[in-house]
Structures are given as C-alpha cells and as structure tokens.
Amino acid sequence: MKITELFQNSGKTVFSYEVFPPKRTSPIESVYDKLGEICALKPDFVSVTYGAGGTSKDSRTREIAAKIKYDFNIESVAHLTCVNSTKAEIDDTLDDLEAHGIENILALRGDRVENVEPKKDFVYASDLCAYIKTRGGFDIAGACYPEVHMEAESEIADILNLKKKVESGATHLISQLFFDNSAFYSFAEKAKIASINVPIEAGIMPVTNKAQIERMVSLCGASLPAKFSRTMQKYENRPEALRDAGIAYAVEQIVDLISNGVDGIHLYTMNNPYVARKITEAVSSLL
Ligand code: FAD
C-alpha cells in the first residue's frame, strides 16, 4: 500500500514507527525478535533507516523493510539517501526495492561523511524526489525540520526549500524530533502559509537515557524546554525513573499534538519494544 492512501483513507491520526538495521558487524537476524514485537503493536507503517554514507551494496534497509511488510504484515517505508550515490547506484537500489515489493521511500539527502567526497549526481533531497517521481513506482516521503535544518541559510530559505521538495514529488513529510510542541505548531503554520499542503507527521523521540539526550541535541539541535531539562536532571542517575519520565513526556507531547489535529505521529522507537508498547498503549484510544 502507498502511504499517501493511508492519509487519504484512514480517517484517523496516522501512527507510525521508525526502526534501524543492526550494525554491519551483527547478523541482520539479531533485530528480528525486537522488530516482531514492535510490529505486533500494529502501527500504520514502519520506516527503516538507511546507514549514513550507505551504498547500494548494503541491502539491510531493504531486507528489513521486506521482513516488516511480508513477515510481520505491516506496511514499510525504506529510507534512502543520495549524497554519496551516483545515478547508477540509485537505479540499482530502486530496482532492488521494487523487485522486493517495497512501494514507499523516504527520500533524503543524507549527511556528508567525513573524508568522503560527495558524489555530484544529487545535491539535495529534492533532486532525489524528482528522480524517483520521473522513474515512477514509489510513493515518496521527505524529511522536514520544525527547528530549521542546521545548514539552512535561514528559516525562510528552509521552508522554501521544503516547498521545492514537495513540488519535486514528496507527498508526505516526516519531521525531525523535537521536545517543544510550540516549535512544531509554528513550523506547521509557516508551511501552510507557503502552500505546503501535504500531510506532516510529527517526529517524537522518547528519551530514555542520558547519553541519548546529549547525542540527540548535538546531532539535530533540538531545543530543550525547561520542564524537560528539569525532569531529565532530576532522574539522570536513576535509569528506570528516567526511562519512565521520558515515556511520560513523549505521551504528553503526543496527546497535545493529537488534540491539536496533527496529521500523524512518527515514533522513533530506537528498536525498543518496551518503550514503543508503553507509548502505544497510552495513546491508541486517542488516534
Ligand atoms: P535536504 O532536504 O536536501 O536539505 C538539506 C539542506 O539543504 C537544508 O538546509 C535545506 O534547507 C537545504 N536545501 C535543500 N534544497 C535546497 C536548494 N534547492 N537550494 C539550496 N539549499 C537547499 N539520515 C541518514 O543518513 N539515514 C536516514 O535513514 C535518515 N533518516 C531521517 C529521517 C528523518 C525523518 C529525518 C528528519 C532525518 C533523517 N536523516 C537520515 C538525516 C538527514 O539525512 C539529514 O538531516 C540531512 O542533513 C538532510 O537531509 P534532507 O533529506 O532533509 O536534505
């Protein structure tokens, strides 16, 4: 099923998850039990990340996306980055995804990898969206940034670039994680003003340990509301309490977003079935 149809036909807030493949040093099967538990919670779809600097030779994203779709019976979305790929490599990956029945792609530029010269065929995610659209066969999603992409010239430039991504073929957007809902509401309003009219899913990351908070903030620059920081500081040396506080914070964000009519929630599960289950149980009657 194409994800666009889900937004058109489900008549409810779409609730999706993100998972990631295991490290290249671990067998792919090492994540199957956890993914099975996560899919048993019946999200509307599950998206599978693509390793930074990934190449067409690494088929783990496709393998997991196919496992989720055909063995766990949940629709899947394969992430795909383009900054380190030639057109020929992207062609190989698209052919491979199609041959294995994957219908949905989250088209990304990807981050530049240190000491790796980016390939020149695709500069921005919108180039990849346009390329996939012309080829046909896939529903295309794109990423968006409620607190502005770190490399963007300005907030306005980032919104106008996002509009270009939608005009190039993205029919649904998934947001970067954020902890302050007002940042998301302000972004969604600006997107509307710019006539970006595709569904936007809000990316929610339940923070369940201290190292995760520090890593996330340095990677994506999400601002931390005082309420969030206070809670995390209070429980930083009590892992179980910190996990429960992180889950409670994410649930509160989701309840507020749903009450405000968000198109969808995209839960960054970090491959953690316990956390995914607690949050899903807490919000499923609201969707
Ligand atoms: P783009 O949309 O190309 O934007 C990148 C920058 O270029 C922005 O600052 C934008 O304003 C600017 N820009 C865009 N178009 C133009 C233009 N025409 N002219 C001038 N400037 C322009 N990374 C991975 O490696 N693997 C993953 O699986 C992965 N999954 C992700 C999932 C989500 C939901 C999100 C939000 C991010 C994900 N990322 C992933 C991270 C992503 O690759 C990085 O954030 C990357 O830096 C930007 O990718 P993009 O697709 O948003 O790029």
Tab-separated table of N, CA and C in Angstrom, residues 25-136:
chain	number	residue	atom	x	y	z
A	25	THR	N	28.402	-5.200	11.827
A	25	THR	CA	29.141	-6.312	12.441
A	25	THR	C	28.193	-7.355	13.060
A	26	SER	N	26.892	-7.048	13.126
A	26	SER	CA	25.934	-8.014	13.716
A	26	SER	C	25.095	-8.640	12.609
A	27	PRO	N	24.683	-9.907	12.794
A	27	PRO	CA	23.821	-10.507	11.782
A	27	PRO	C	22.478	-9.794	11.716
A	28	ILE	N	21.911	-9.734	10.538
A	28	ILE	CA	20.647	-8.992	10.379
A	28	ILE	C	19.528	-9.592	11.250
A	29	GLU	N	19.596	-10.902	11.431
A	29	GLU	CA	18.559	-11.590	12.221
A	29	GLU	C	18.552	-11.131	13.685
A	30	SER	N	19.644	-10.479	14.123
A	30	SER	CA	19.732	-10.117	15.545
A	30	SER	C	18.643	-9.131	15.958
A	31	VAL	N	18.027	-8.436	14.989
A	31	VAL	CA	16.967	-7.482	15.374
A	31	VAL	C	15.553	-8.037	15.133
A	32	TYR	N	15.452	-9.209	14.548
A	32	TYR	CA	14.128	-9.691	14.133
A	32	TYR	C	13.151	-9.875	15.299
A	33	ASP	N	13.644	-10.406	16.449
A	33	ASP	CA	12.714	-10.613	17.575
A	33	ASP	C	12.128	-9.274	18.033
A	34	LYS	N	13.016	-8.284	18.171
A	34	LYS	CA	12.547	-6.959	18.622
A	34	LYS	C	11.595	-6.350	17.602
A	35	LEU	N	11.944	-6.474	16.321
A	35	LEU	CA	11.072	-5.900	15.288
A	35	LEU	C	9.720	-6.605	15.260
A	36	GLY	N	9.739	-7.921	15.503
A	36	GLY	CA	8.480	-8.676	15.563
A	36	GLY	C	7.590	-8.138	16.680
A	37	GLU	N	8.199	-7.879	17.839
A	37	GLU	CA	7.424	-7.344	18.983
A	37	GLU	C	6.899	-5.946	18.664
A	38	ILE	N	7.746	-5.155	18.014
A	38	ILE	CA	7.343	-3.774	17.686
A	38	ILE	C	6.187	-3.782	16.669
A	39	CYS	N	6.290	-4.654	15.671
A	39	CYS	CA	5.232	-4.701	14.641
A	39	CYS	C	3.927	-5.284	15.198
A	40	ALA	N	4.046	-6.128	16.239
A	40	ALA	CA	2.832	-6.710	16.845
A	40	ALA	C	1.954	-5.624	17.478
A	41	LEU	N	2.517	-4.428	17.669
A	41	LEU	CA	1.736	-3.314	18.235
A	41	LEU	C	0.864	-2.648	17.173
A	42	LYS	N	1.008	-3.100	15.939
A	42	LYS	CA	0.165	-2.684	14.805
A	42	LYS	C	0.191	-1.176	14.499
A	43	PRO	N	1.380	-0.617	14.294
A	43	PRO	CA	1.426	0.766	13.809
A	43	PRO	C	0.894	0.806	12.380
A	44	ASP	N	0.603	2.004	11.873
A	44	ASP	CA	0.097	2.111	10.493
A	44	ASP	C	1.196	1.780	9.486
A	45	PHE	N	2.420	2.180	9.792
A	45	PHE	CA	3.560	1.740	8.972
A	45	PHE	C	4.839	1.866	9.788
A	46	VAL	N	5.884	1.213	9.301
A	46	VAL	CA	7.191	1.299	9.965
A	46	VAL	C	8.211	1.743	8.921
A	47	SER	N	9.002	2.759	9.253
A	47	SER	CA	10.058	3.165	8.326
A	47	SER	C	11.408	2.647	8.839
A	48	VAL	N	12.297	2.345	7.880
A	48	VAL	CA	13.584	1.716	8.217
A	48	VAL	C	14.710	2.625	7.758
A	49	THR	N	15.587	3.016	8.668
A	49	THR	CA	16.636	3.982	8.315
A	49	THR	C	17.675	3.360	7.389
A	50	TYR	N	18.434	4.256	6.767
A	50	TYR	CA	19.483	3.885	5.814
A	50	TYR	C	20.787	4.384	6.410
A	51	GLY	N	21.791	3.523	6.544
A	51	GLY	CA	23.036	3.897	7.224
A	51	GLY	C	23.666	5.133	6.617
A	52	ALA	N	24.204	6.021	7.473
A	52	ALA	CA	24.874	7.225	6.970
A	52	ALA	C	25.982	6.787	6.014
A	53	GLY	N	26.008	7.381	4.839
A	53	GLY	CA	27.025	7.010	3.853
A	53	GLY	C	26.749	5.664	3.216
A	54	GLY	N	25.497	5.196	3.372
A	54	GLY	CA	25.129	3.876	2.847
A	54	GLY	C	25.329	3.772	1.339
A	55	THR	N	25.546	2.562	0.853
A	55	THR	CA	25.738	2.350	-0.581
A	55	THR	C	24.732	1.316	-1.068
A	56	SER	N	24.631	1.210	-2.391
A	56	SER	CA	23.666	0.261	-2.952
A	56	SER	C	24.072	-1.184	-2.640
A	57	LYS	N	25.334	-1.367	-2.198
A	57	LYS	CA	25.765	-2.737	-1.870
A	57	LYS	C	25.225	-3.177	-0.507
A	58	ASP	N	24.798	-2.201	0.296
A	58	ASP	CA	24.273	-2.554	1.618
A	58	ASP	C	22.755	-2.656	1.523
A	59	SER	N	22.262	-3.892	1.559
A	59	SER	CA	20.826	-4.074	1.318
A	59	SER	C	20.034	-4.255	2.616
A	60	ARG	N	20.629	-3.874	3.750
A	60	ARG	CA	19.950	-4.167	5.025
A	60	ARG	C	18.622	-3.423	5.185
A	61	THR	N	18.598	-2.183	4.720
A	61	THR	CA	17.339	-1.426	4.845
A	61	THR	C	16.240	-2.158	4.068
A	62	ARG	N	16.566	-2.564	2.840
A	62	ARG	CA	15.564	-3.280	2.027
A	62	ARG	C	15.170	-4.604	2.667
A	63	GLU	N	16.173	-5.347	3.192
A	63	GLU	CA	15.865	-6.648	3.803
A	63	GLU	C	14.900	-6.479	4.978
A	64	ILE	N	15.157	-5.461	5.803
A	64	ILE	CA	14.295	-5.260	6.977
A	64	ILE	C	12.931	-4.727	6.553
A	65	ALA	N	12.923	-3.821	5.573
A	65	ALA	CA	11.628	-3.293	5.101
A	65	ALA	C	10.773	-4.438	4.538
A	66	ALA	N	11.400	-5.380	3.833
A	66	ALA	CA	10.641	-6.507	3.267
A	66	ALA	C	10.182	-7.460	4.378
A	67	LYS	N	11.019	-7.667	5.366
A	67	LYS	CA	10.658	-8.531	6.509
A	67	LYS	C	9.421	-7.957	7.217
A	68	ILE	N	9.448	-6.641	7.444
A	68	ILE	CA	8.331	-5.980	8.137
A	68	ILE	C	7.050	-6.111	7.318
A	69	LYS	N	7.188	-5.927	6.006
A	69	LYS	CA	5.994	-5.946	5.148
A	69	LYS	C	5.438	-7.373	4.967
A	70	TYR	N	6.317	-8.302	4.682
A	70	TYR	CA	5.811	-9.627	4.276
A	70	TYR	C	5.751	-10.639	5.413
A	71	ASP	N	6.598	-10.525	6.433
A	71	ASP	CA	6.535	-11.487	7.545
A	71	ASP	C	5.741	-10.939	8.722
A	72	PHE	N	5.871	-9.602	8.947
A	72	PHE	CA	5.147	-9.028	10.090
A	72	PHE	C	3.868	-8.303	9.649
A	73	ASN	N	3.621	-8.263	8.343
A	73	ASN	CA	2.370	-7.729	7.790
A	73	ASN	C	2.047	-6.278	8.157
A	74	ILE	N	3.089	-5.462	8.224
A	74	ILE	CA	2.907	-4.022	8.444
A	74	ILE	C	3.550	-3.307	7.251
A	75	GLU	N	2.857	-2.292	6.730
A	75	GLU	CA	3.421	-1.578	5.570
A	75	GLU	C	4.761	-0.938	5.967
A	76	SER	N	5.695	-0.900	5.037
A	76	SER	CA	7.015	-0.356	5.389
A	76	SER	C	7.434	0.756	4.428
A	77	VAL	N	8.347	1.572	4.922
A	77	VAL	CA	8.943	2.651	4.135
A	77	VAL	C	10.460	2.487	4.238
A	78	ALA	N	11.152	2.464	3.104
A	78	ALA	CA	12.618	2.370	3.123
A	78	ALA	C	13.207	3.768	3.011
A	79	HIS	N	14.070	4.164	3.977
A	79	HIS	CA	14.791	5.431	3.833
A	79	HIS	C	15.864	5.230	2.763
A	80	LEU	N	16.169	6.315	2.048
A	80	LEU	CA	17.216	6.244	1.018
A	80	LEU	C	17.920	7.595	0.940
A	81	THR	N	19.238	7.592	1.102
A	81	THR	CA	19.985	8.855	0.982
A	81	THR	C	20.701	8.897	-0.367
A	82	CYS	N	21.029	10.116	-0.826
A	82	CYS	CA	21.572	10.238	-2.189
A	82	CYS	C	22.911	10.939	-2.291
A	83	VAL	N	23.362	11.611	-1.221
A	83	VAL	CA	24.534	12.479	-1.366
A	83	VAL	C	25.807	11.696	-1.708
A	84	ASN	N	25.848	10.428	-1.311
A	84	ASN	CA	27.046	9.623	-1.602
A	84	ASN	C	26.806	8.590	-2.693
A	85	SER	N	25.784	8.819	-3.535
A	85	SER	CA	25.469	7.831	-4.569
A	85	SER	C	25.437	8.463	-5.953
A	86	THR	N	25.817	7.671	-6.944
A	86	THR	CA	25.662	8.098	-8.336
A	86	THR	C	24.252	7.705	-8.788
A	87	LYS	N	23.863	8.209	-9.963
A	87	LYS	CA	22.553	7.830	-10.513
A	87	LYS	C	22.486	6.324	-10.719
A	88	ALA	N	23.576	5.746	-11.194
A	88	ALA	CA	23.579	4.297	-11.457
A	88	ALA	C	23.352	3.519	-10.150
A	89	GLU	N	23.957	4.001	-9.067
A	89	GLU	CA	23.781	3.315	-7.777
A	89	GLU	C	22.348	3.457	-7.258
A	90	ILE	N	21.800	4.659	-7.438
A	90	ILE	CA	20.404	4.861	-7.016
A	90	ILE	C	19.485	3.974	-7.868
A	91	ASP	N	19.771	3.878	-9.156
A	91	ASP	CA	18.975	2.999	-10.034
A	91	ASP	C	18.991	1.561	-9.497
A	92	ASP	N	20.179	1.080	-9.125
A	92	ASP	CA	20.298	-0.288	-8.590
A	92	ASP	C	19.425	-0.466	-7.353
A	93	THR	N	19.502	0.529	-6.471
A	93	THR	CA	18.733	0.422	-5.227
A	93	THR	C	17.229	0.453	-5.512
A	94	LEU	N	16.812	1.343	-6.408
A	94	LEU	CA	15.374	1.443	-6.720
A	94	LEU	C	14.887	0.132	-7.361
A	95	ASP	N	15.693	-0.425	-8.257
A	95	ASP	CA	15.307	-1.699	-8.892
A	95	ASP	C	15.180	-2.806	-7.846
A	96	ASP	N	16.140	-2.799	-6.911
A	96	ASP	CA	16.155	-3.816	-5.862
A	96	ASP	C	14.925	-3.667	-4.942
A	97	LEU	N	14.615	-2.426	-4.581
A	97	LEU	CA	13.441	-2.199	-3.718
A	97	LEU	C	12.174	-2.654	-4.433
A	98	GLU	N	12.072	-2.288	-5.716
A	98	GLU	CA	10.872	-2.646	-6.473
A	98	GLU	C	10.751	-4.168	-6.618
A	99	ALA	N	11.878	-4.814	-6.892
A	99	ALA	CA	11.850	-6.274	-7.075
A	99	ALA	C	11.403	-6.987	-5.795
A	100	HIS	N	11.618	-6.333	-4.655
A	100	HIS	CA	11.218	-6.943	-3.380
A	100	HIS	C	9.906	-6.365	-2.848
A	101	GLY	N	9.180	-5.667	-3.695
A	101	GLY	CA	7.814	-5.251	-3.331
A	101	GLY	C	7.721	-4.043	-2.417
A	102	ILE	N	8.817	-3.281	-2.280
A	102	ILE	CA	8.745	-2.080	-1.429
A	102	ILE	C	8.164	-0.941	-2.266
A	103	GLU	N	7.138	-0.280	-1.726
A	103	GLU	CA	6.415	0.743	-2.508
A	103	GLU	C	6.637	2.165	-2.006
A	104	ASN	N	7.268	2.301	-0.830
A	104	ASN	CA	7.375	3.626	-0.213
A	104	ASN	C	8.823	3.948	0.144
A	105	ILE	N	9.228	5.181	-0.195
A	105	ILE	CA	10.605	5.611	0.074
A	105	ILE	C	10.588	6.950	0.811
A	106	LEU	N	11.410	7.068	1.863
A	106	LEU	CA	11.688	8.376	2.451
A	106	LEU	C	12.966	8.879	1.786
A	107	ALA	N	12.819	9.856	0.889
A	107	ALA	CA	13.937	10.325	0.064
A	107	ALA	C	14.711	11.412	0.801
A	108	LEU	N	15.995	11.146	1.056
A	108	LEU	CA	16.816	12.045	1.868
A	108	LEU	C	18.100	12.419	1.146
A	109	ARG	N	18.614	13.584	1.512
A	109	ARG	CA	19.955	13.916	1.020
A	109	ARG	C	20.989	13.090	1.769
A	110	GLY	N	20.828	12.989	3.110
A	110	GLY	CA	21.835	12.332	3.941
A	110	GLY	C	22.878	13.337	4.373
A	111	ASP	N	23.619	12.959	5.401
A	111	ASP	CA	24.697	13.834	5.882
A	111	ASP	C	25.980	13.511	5.152
A	112	ARG	N	26.792	14.543	4.969
A	112	ARG	CA	28.104	14.301	4.353
A	112	ARG	C	28.958	13.517	5.337
A	113	VAL	N	29.706	12.558	4.812
A	113	VAL	CA	30.536	11.730	5.684
A	113	VAL	C	31.966	12.263	5.633
A	114	GLU	N	32.580	12.352	6.820
A	114	GLU	CA	33.949	12.877	6.902
A	114	GLU	C	34.886	12.097	5.976
A	115	ASN	N	35.721	12.821	5.291
A	115	ASN	CA	36.717	12.213	4.382
A	115	ASN	C	36.122	11.480	3.178
A	116	VAL	N	34.839	11.695	2.922
A	116	VAL	CA	34.240	11.095	1.716
A	116	VAL	C	33.741	12.232	0.828
A	117	GLU	N	34.255	12.294	-0.380
A	117	GLU	CA	33.843	13.334	-1.334
A	117	GLU	C	32.425	13.020	-1.816
A	118	PRO	N	31.440	13.937	-1.605
A	118	PRO	CA	30.077	13.631	-2.065
A	118	PRO	C	30.041	13.428	-3.588
A	119	LYS	N	29.168	12.543	-4.038
A	119	LYS	CA	29.007	12.364	-5.489
A	119	LYS	C	28.213	13.569	-6.009
A	120	LYS	N	28.268	13.811	-7.296
A	120	LYS	CA	27.690	15.075	-7.799
A	120	LYS	C	26.275	14.905	-8.379
A	121	ASP	N	25.797	13.666	-8.511
A	121	ASP	CA	24.533	13.474	-9.241
A	121	ASP	C	23.318	14.055	-8.517
A	122	PHE	N	23.320	13.984	-7.189
A	122	PHE	CA	22.195	14.514	-6.407
A	122	PHE	C	22.769	15.447	-5.342
A	123	VAL	N	22.300	16.688	-5.332
A	123	VAL	CA	22.826	17.639	-4.341
A	123	VAL	C	21.864	17.745	-3.156
A	124	TYR	N	20.560	17.768	-3.455
A	124	TYR	CA	19.549	17.917	-2.408
A	124	TYR	C	18.544	16.769	-2.492
A	125	ALA	N	17.817	16.591	-1.387
A	125	ALA	CA	16.787	15.549	-1.376
A	125	ALA	C	15.771	15.783	-2.497
A	126	SER	N	15.508	17.062	-2.812
A	126	SER	CA	14.516	17.343	-3.870
A	126	SER	C	14.976	16.770	-5.220
A	127	ASP	N	16.295	16.689	-5.436
A	127	ASP	CA	16.802	16.077	-6.678
A	127	ASP	C	16.427	14.587	-6.704
A	128	LEU	N	16.554	13.948	-5.544
A	128	LEU	CA	16.207	12.522	-5.478
A	128	LEU	C	14.690	12.327	-5.638
A	129	CYS	N	13.910	13.215	-5.004
A	129	CYS	CA	12.442	13.123	-5.145
A	129	CYS	C	12.051	13.202	-6.630
A	130	ALA	N	12.628	14.198	-7.322
A	130	ALA	CA	12.284	14.390	-8.742
A	130	ALA	C	12.695	13.163	-9.561
A	131	TYR	N	13.846	12.602	-9.236
A	131	TYR	CA	14.355	11.445	-9.985
A	131	TYR	C	13.437	10.230	-9.783
A	132	ILE	N	13.042	9.998	-8.537
A	132	ILE	CA	12.171	8.848	-8.245
A	132	ILE	C	10.789	9.068	-8.876
A	133	LYS	N	10.318	10.310	-8.808
A	133	LYS	CA	8.991	10.604	-9.383
A	133	LYS	C	8.990	10.319	-10.890
A	134	THR	N	10.032	10.748	-11.567
A	134	THR	CA	10.106	10.525	-13.018
A	134	THR	C	10.173	9.029	-13.328
A	135	ARG	N	10.924	8.303	-12.530
A	135	ARG	CA	11.029	6.851	-12.741
A	135	ARG	C	9.689	6.152	-12.500
A	136	GLY	N	8.980	6.614	-11.440
A	136	GLY	CA	7.682	6.038	-11.109
A	136	GLY	C	7.797	4.797	-10.235
